[in-house]
Short mmCIF file of C-alpha atoms (C1' of nucleotides) in Angstrom, two decimals:
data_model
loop_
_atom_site.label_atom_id
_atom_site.label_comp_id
_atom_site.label_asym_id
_atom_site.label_seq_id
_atom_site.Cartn_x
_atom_site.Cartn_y
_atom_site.Cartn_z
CA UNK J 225 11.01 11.77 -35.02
CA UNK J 226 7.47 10.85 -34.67
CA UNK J 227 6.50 14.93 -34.59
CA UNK J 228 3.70 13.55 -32.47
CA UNK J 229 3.79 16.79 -29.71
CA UNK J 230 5.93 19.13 -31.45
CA UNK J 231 3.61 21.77 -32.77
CA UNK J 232 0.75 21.42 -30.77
CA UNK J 233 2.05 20.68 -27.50
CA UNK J 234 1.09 17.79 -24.96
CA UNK J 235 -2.16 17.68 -24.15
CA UNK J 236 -1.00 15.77 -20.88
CA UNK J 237 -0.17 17.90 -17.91
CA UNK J 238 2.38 15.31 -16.60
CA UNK J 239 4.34 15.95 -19.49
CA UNK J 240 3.79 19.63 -19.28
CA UNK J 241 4.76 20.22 -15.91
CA UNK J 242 7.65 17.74 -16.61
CA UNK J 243 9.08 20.34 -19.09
CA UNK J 244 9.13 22.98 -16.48
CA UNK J 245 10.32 21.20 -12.81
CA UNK J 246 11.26 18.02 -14.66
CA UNK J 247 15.10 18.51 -14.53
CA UNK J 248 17.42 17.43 -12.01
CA UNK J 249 17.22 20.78 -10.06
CA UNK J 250 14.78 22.51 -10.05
CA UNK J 251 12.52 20.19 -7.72
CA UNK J 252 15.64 20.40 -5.10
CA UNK J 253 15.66 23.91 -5.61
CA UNK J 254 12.28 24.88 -4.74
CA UNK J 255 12.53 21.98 -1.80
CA UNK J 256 14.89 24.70 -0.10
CA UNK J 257 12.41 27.21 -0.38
CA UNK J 258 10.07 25.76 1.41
CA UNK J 259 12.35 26.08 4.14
CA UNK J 260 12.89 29.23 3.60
CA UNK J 261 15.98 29.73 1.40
CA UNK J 262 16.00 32.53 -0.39
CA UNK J 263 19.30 33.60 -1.24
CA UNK J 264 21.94 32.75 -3.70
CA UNK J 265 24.70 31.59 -1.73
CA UNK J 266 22.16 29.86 1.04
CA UNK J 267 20.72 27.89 -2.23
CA UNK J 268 24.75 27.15 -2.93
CA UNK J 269 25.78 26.29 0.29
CA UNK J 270 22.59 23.80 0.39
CA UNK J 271 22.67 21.98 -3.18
CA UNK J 272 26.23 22.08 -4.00
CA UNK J 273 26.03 22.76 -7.47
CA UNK J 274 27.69 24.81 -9.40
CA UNK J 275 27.21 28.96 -9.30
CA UNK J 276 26.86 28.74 -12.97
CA UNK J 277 23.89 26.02 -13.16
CA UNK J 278 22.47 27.65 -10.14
CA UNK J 279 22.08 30.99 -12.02
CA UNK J 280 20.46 29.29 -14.93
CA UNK J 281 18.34 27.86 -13.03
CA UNK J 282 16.63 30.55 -11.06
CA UNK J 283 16.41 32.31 -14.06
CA UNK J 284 14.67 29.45 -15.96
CA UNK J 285 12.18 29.39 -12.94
CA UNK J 286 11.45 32.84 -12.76
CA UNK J 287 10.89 33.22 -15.91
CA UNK J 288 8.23 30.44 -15.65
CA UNK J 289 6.79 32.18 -12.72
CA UNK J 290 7.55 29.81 -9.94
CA UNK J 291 9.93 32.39 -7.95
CA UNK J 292 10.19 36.03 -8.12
CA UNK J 293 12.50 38.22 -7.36
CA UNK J 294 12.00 40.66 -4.34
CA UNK J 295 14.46 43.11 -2.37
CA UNK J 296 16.02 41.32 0.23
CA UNK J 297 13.72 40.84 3.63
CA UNK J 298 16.00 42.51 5.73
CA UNK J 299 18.03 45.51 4.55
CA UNK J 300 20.71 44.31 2.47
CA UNK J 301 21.18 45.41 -1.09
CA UNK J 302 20.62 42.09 -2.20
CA UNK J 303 17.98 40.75 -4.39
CA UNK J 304 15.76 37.46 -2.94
CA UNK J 305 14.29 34.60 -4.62
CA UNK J 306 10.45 33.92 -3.11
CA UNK J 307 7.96 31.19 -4.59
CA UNK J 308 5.13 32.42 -5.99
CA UNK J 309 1.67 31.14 -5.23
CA UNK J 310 3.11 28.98 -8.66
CA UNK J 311 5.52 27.81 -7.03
CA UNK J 312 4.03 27.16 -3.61
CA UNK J 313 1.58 24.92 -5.21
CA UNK J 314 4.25 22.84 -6.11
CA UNK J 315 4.46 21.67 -2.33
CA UNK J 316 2.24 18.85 -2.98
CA UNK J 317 4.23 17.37 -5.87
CA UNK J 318 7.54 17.65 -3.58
CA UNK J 319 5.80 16.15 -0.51
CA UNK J 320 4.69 13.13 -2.00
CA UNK J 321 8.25 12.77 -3.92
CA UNK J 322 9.68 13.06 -0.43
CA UNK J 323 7.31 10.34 0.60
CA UNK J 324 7.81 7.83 -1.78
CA UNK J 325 11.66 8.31 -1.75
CA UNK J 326 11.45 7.91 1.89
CA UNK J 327 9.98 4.43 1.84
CA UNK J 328 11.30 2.91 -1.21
CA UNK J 329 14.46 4.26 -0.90
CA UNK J 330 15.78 4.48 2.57
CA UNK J 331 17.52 1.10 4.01
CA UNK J 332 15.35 0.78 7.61
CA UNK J 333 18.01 2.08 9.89
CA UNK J 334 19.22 5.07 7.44
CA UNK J 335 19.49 8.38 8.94
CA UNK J 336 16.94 10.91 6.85
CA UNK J 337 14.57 14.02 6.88
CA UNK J 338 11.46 14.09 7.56
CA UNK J 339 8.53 16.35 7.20
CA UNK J 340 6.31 17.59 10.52
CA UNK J 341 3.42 18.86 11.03
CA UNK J 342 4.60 22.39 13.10
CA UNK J 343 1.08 22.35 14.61
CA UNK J 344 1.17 18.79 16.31
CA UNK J 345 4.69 17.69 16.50
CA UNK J 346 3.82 14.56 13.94
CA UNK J 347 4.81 13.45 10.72
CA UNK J 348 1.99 14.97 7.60
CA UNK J 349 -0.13 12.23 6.45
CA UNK J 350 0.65 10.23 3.66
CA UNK J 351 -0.62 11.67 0.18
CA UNK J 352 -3.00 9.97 -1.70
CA UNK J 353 -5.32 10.18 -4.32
CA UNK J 354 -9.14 10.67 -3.22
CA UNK J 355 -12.31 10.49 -4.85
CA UNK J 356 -14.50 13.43 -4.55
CA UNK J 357 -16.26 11.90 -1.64
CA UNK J 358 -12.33 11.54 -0.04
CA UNK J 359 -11.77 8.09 -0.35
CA UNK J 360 -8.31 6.54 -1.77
CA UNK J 361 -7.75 6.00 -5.62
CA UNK J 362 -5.51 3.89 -7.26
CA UNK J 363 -4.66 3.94 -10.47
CA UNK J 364 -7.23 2.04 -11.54
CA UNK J 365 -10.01 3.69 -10.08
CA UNK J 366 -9.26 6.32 -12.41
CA UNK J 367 -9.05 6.82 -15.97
CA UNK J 368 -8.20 9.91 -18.68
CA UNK J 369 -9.98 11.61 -20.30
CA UNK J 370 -9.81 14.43 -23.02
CA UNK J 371 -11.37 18.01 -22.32
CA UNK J 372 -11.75 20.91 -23.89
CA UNK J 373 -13.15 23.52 -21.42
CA UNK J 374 -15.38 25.44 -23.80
CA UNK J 375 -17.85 25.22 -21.50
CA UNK J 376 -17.76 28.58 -19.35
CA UNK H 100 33.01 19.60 -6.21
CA UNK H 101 31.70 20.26 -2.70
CA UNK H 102 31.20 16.50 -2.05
CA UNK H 103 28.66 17.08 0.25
CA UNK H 104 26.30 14.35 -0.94
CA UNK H 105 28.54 11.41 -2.83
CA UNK H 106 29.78 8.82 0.39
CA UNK H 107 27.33 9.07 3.01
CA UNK H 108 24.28 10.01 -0.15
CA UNK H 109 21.48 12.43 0.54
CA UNK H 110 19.58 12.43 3.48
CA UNK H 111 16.90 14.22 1.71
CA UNK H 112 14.25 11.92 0.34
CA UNK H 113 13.01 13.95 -2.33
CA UNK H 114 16.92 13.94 -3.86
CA UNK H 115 17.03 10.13 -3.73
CA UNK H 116 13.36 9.89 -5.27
CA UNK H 117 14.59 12.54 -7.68
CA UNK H 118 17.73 10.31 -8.47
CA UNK H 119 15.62 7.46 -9.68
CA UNK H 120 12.78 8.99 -11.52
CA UNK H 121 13.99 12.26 -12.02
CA UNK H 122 14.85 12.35 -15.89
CA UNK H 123 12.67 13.41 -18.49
CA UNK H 124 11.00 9.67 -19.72
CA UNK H 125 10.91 7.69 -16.48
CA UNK H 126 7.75 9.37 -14.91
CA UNK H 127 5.67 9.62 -18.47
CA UNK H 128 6.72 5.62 -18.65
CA UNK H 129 4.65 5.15 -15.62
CA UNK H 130 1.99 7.84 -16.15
CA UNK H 131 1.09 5.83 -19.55
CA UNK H 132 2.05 1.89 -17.67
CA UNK H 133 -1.13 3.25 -15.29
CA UNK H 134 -3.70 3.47 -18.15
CA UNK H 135 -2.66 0.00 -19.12
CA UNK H 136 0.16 0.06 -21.29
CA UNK H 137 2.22 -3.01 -20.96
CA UNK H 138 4.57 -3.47 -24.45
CA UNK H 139 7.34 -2.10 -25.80
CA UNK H 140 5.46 -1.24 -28.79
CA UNK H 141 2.81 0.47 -26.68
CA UNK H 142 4.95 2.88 -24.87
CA UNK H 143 7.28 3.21 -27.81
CA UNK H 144 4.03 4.66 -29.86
CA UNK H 145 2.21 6.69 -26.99
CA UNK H 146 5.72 8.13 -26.04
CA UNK H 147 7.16 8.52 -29.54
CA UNK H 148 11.06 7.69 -27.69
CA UNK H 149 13.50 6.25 -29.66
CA UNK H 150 13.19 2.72 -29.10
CA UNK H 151 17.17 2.58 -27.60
CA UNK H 152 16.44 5.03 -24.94
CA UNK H 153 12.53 3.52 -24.15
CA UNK H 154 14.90 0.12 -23.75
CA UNK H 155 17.09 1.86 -21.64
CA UNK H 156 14.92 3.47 -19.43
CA UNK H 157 12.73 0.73 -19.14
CA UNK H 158 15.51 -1.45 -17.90
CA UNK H 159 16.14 0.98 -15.54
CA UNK H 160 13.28 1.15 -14.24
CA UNK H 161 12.93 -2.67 -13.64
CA UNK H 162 16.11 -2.23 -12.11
CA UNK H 163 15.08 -0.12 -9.01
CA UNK H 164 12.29 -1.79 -9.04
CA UNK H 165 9.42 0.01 -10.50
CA UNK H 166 8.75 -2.44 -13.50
CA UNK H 167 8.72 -6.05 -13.22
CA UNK H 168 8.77 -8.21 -16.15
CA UNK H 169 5.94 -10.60 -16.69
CA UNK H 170 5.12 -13.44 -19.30
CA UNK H 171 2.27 -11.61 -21.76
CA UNK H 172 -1.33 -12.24 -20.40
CA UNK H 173 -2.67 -13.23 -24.00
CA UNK H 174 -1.05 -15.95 -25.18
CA UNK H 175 1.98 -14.17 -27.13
CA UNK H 176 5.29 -15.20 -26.57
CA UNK H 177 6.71 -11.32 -25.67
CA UNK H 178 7.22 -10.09 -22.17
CA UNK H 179 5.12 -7.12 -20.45
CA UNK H 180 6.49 -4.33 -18.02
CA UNK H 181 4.00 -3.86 -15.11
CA UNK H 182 4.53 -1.47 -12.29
CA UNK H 183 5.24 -3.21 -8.57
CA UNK H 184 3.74 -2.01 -5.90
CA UNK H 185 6.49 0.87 -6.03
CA UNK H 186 5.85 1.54 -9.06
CA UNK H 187 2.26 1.55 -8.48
CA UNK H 188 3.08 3.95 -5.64
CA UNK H 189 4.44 6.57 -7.64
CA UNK H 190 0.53 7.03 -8.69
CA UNK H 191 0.50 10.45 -5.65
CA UNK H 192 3.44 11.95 -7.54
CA UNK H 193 2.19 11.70 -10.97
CA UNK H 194 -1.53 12.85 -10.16
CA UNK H 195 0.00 16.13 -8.21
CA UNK H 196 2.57 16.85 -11.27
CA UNK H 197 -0.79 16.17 -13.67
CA UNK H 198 -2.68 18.57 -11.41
CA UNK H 199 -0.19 21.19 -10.96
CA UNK H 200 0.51 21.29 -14.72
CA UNK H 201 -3.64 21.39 -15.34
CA UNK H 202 -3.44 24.42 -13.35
CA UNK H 203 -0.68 26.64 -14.34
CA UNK H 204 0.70 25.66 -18.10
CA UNK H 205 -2.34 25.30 -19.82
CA UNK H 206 -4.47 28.21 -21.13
CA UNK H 207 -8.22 28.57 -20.02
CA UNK H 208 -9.13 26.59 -23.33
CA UNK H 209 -6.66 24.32 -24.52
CA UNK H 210 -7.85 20.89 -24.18
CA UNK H 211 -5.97 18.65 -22.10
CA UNK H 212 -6.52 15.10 -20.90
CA UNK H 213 -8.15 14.62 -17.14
CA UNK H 214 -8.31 12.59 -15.01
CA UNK H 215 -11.95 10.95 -13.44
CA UNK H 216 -12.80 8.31 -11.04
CA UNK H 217 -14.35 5.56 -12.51
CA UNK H 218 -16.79 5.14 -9.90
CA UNK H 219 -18.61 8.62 -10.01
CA UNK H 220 -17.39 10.20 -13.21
CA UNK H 221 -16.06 12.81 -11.20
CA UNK H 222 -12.48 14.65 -11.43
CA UNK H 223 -10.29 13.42 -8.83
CA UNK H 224 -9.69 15.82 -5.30
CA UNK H 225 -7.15 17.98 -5.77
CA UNK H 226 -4.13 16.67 -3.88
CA UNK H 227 -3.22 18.53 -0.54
CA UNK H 228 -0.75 17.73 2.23
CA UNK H 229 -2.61 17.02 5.17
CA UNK H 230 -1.72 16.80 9.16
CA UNK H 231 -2.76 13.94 10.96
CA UNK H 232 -6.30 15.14 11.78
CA UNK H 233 -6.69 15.77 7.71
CA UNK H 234 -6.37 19.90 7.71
CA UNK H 235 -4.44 21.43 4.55
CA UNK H 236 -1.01 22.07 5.44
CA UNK H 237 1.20 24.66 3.47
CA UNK H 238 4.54 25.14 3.38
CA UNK H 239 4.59 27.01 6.26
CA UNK H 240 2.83 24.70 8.73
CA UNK H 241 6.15 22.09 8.33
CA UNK H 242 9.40 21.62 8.63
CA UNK H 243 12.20 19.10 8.48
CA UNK H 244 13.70 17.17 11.50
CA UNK H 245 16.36 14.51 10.79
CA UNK H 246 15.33 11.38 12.16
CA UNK H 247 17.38 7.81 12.76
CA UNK H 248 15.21 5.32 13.16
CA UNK H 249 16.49 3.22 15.87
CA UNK H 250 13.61 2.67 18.13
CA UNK H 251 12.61 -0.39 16.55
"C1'" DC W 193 7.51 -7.82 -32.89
"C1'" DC W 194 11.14 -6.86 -29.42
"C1'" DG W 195 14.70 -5.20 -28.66
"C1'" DT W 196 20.37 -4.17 -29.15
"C1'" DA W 197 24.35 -1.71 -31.28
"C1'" DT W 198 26.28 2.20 -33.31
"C1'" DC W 199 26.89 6.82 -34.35
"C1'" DC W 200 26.11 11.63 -33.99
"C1'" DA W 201 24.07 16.01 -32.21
"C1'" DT W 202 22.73 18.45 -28.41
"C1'" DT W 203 22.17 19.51 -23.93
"C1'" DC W 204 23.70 19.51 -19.21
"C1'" DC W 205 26.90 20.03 -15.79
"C1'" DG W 206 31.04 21.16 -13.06
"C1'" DA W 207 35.38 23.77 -12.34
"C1'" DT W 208 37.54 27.84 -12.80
"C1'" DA W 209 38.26 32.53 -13.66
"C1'" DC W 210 36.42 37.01 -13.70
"C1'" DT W 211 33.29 41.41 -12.89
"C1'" DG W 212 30.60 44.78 -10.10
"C1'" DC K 167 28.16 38.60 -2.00
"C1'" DA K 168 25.95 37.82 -6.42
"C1'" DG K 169 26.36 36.59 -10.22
"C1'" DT K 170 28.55 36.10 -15.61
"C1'" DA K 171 31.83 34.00 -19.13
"C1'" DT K 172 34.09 30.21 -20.88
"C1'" DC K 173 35.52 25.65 -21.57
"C1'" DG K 174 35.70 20.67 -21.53
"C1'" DG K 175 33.68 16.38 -20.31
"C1'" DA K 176 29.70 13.60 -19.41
"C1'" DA K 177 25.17 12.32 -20.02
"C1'" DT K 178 21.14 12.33 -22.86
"C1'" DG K 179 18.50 11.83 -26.87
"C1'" DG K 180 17.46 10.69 -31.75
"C1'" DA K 181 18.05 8.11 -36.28
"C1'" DT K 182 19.22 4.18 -38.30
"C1'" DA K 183 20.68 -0.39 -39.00
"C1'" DC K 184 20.76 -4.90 -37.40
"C1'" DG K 185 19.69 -9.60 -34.90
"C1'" DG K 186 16.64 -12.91 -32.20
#
DNA sequence: CCGTATCCATTCCGATACTG
DNA sequence: CAGTATCGGAATGGATACGG
C-alpha cells in the first residue's frame, strides 16, 4: 500500500465526493428524490434492491447529510427521507451523468428518460463547463491547482 | 430478485452511465487522464492502485470506449491510454463531482486542489442545469418523460 | 517498464426470515 | 409498512510474484 491518502485524506474533491455518492446506489437513490420519492417502500418499488442494502444506504446518506429524516408530509406515522440543500446540490452531478449516459449509451432508437424543462416543455441544456465569462471549457482549458484558503 | 431491470436494461440514463463508470477507480482514471496522464506507470503512481486492478480497469475502460490505446508520442516503444471523445465527455461529470465535493467535504481550511481556466486564471463557473434560454433550473423545475425516438 | 497471474482479505449485495 | 438480523455468494481490492 502506497499510504499515499490514508492519513491525510485526498486533497482532490473528485475523490472525496467519490467516497460519499461513489457507490453503486446511492447516485440512483438520490435520482428518485428528485422526483420526489421519499419513502421506503416507493425507493423499493423503484430500485429493486434489496430492503437490507436499501436501509444501509439511507442511513449511510443521512449520516453524511445528504437526506434527512422528516415526519411524513401527509399524516401517516411514517418517517420520510428529504434531500437536504446537500443533497439537492447534487442535481448537477446526476444531470450531467444522465446526459452523458444518454448519448453514449443509448442505441438511436432505444426507448429512455429524459429530463424537461417544466417551464418550457423542452429538454435542459446540455451541461458544460464555462469559463467565468460563460464560455465552454474542455479539459484542457483548465488545469489544477493546489489551495489552501487561508486567505479570509 | 425483482428483475425489473436485467432483459429489457434500464431506461434510466444515469443507471447505464452509472453501470460503466460507476465503481470507485474508473472516474479518478479519467479525472487524472485529463491533466495529462497517459502511462501505466503514471496513473499507477498518482492513483497508488494495485497495478492488477489499474490493468483491469483500464481495459475496461478502453472497452466501452472511454480509453483508446495509442503508440507513445515520444519515441518509446510502450502504449498510452487517451480518453475518446467519450471519454473526453465525461469532463461535465467530473468537474460537478470536483465541485460538489469542494463544497461540502472539505473544511473551511483544508487545502484542496482547484481547478482554473488557463485563459484567465480564474476558477471555473460553478456548474448549473440550465433551460434552454440559460436560467438555473433545480430539481423542481424538471421532470422525466420517457421518450422513443422514432421521428427520425 | 508494462503489464499478467495468483492468492487472500474484505466488502458488497441479494434472498429470506423476522420484529414492531 | 418500515425496517433489522443473518447468511452465503459474488465482486472488489491489495500484495506479491512472475513474464514479455
Amino acid at each position: 500500500m502506497l499510504d499515499h491518502d490514508s492519513s491525510h485524506r485526498h486533497e482532490c474533491p473528485v475523490a472525496r465526493a467519490s467516497e460519499v455518492i461513489g457507490d453503486r446506489w446511492s447516485l440512483l437513490i438520490v435520482r428518485d428524490a428528485f422526483d420526489d420519492i421519499r419513502r421506503f417502500s416507493e425507493f423499493q418499488k423503484s430500485l429493486g434492491v434489496a430492503k437490507n442494502i436499501l436501509a444501509a444506504r439511507l442511513k449511510a446518506l443521512v449520516e453524511v447529510g445528504v437526506f434527512e429524516i422528516c415526519p411524513a408530509s401527509d399524516g401517516s406515522a411514517y418517517k420520510e427521507y428529504v434531500l437536504t440543500e446537500k443533497g439537492r446540490e447534487l442535481f448537477p452531478i446526476v444531470v450531467s451523468l444522465r446526459q452523458w449516459g444518454e448519448r453514449f449509451q443509448f442505441a438511436p432508437h432505444e426507448t429512455r428518460s429524459v429530463l424537461m424543462d417544466n417551464a418550457t416543455g423542452q429538454p435542459v441544456m446540455r451541461m458544460a463547463v464555462q469559463s467565468a465569462s460563460g464560455e465552454t471549457l474542455g479539459p484542457a482549458d483548465c488545469h489544477r491547482i493546489r489551495v489552501t484558503p487561508d486567505d479570509v
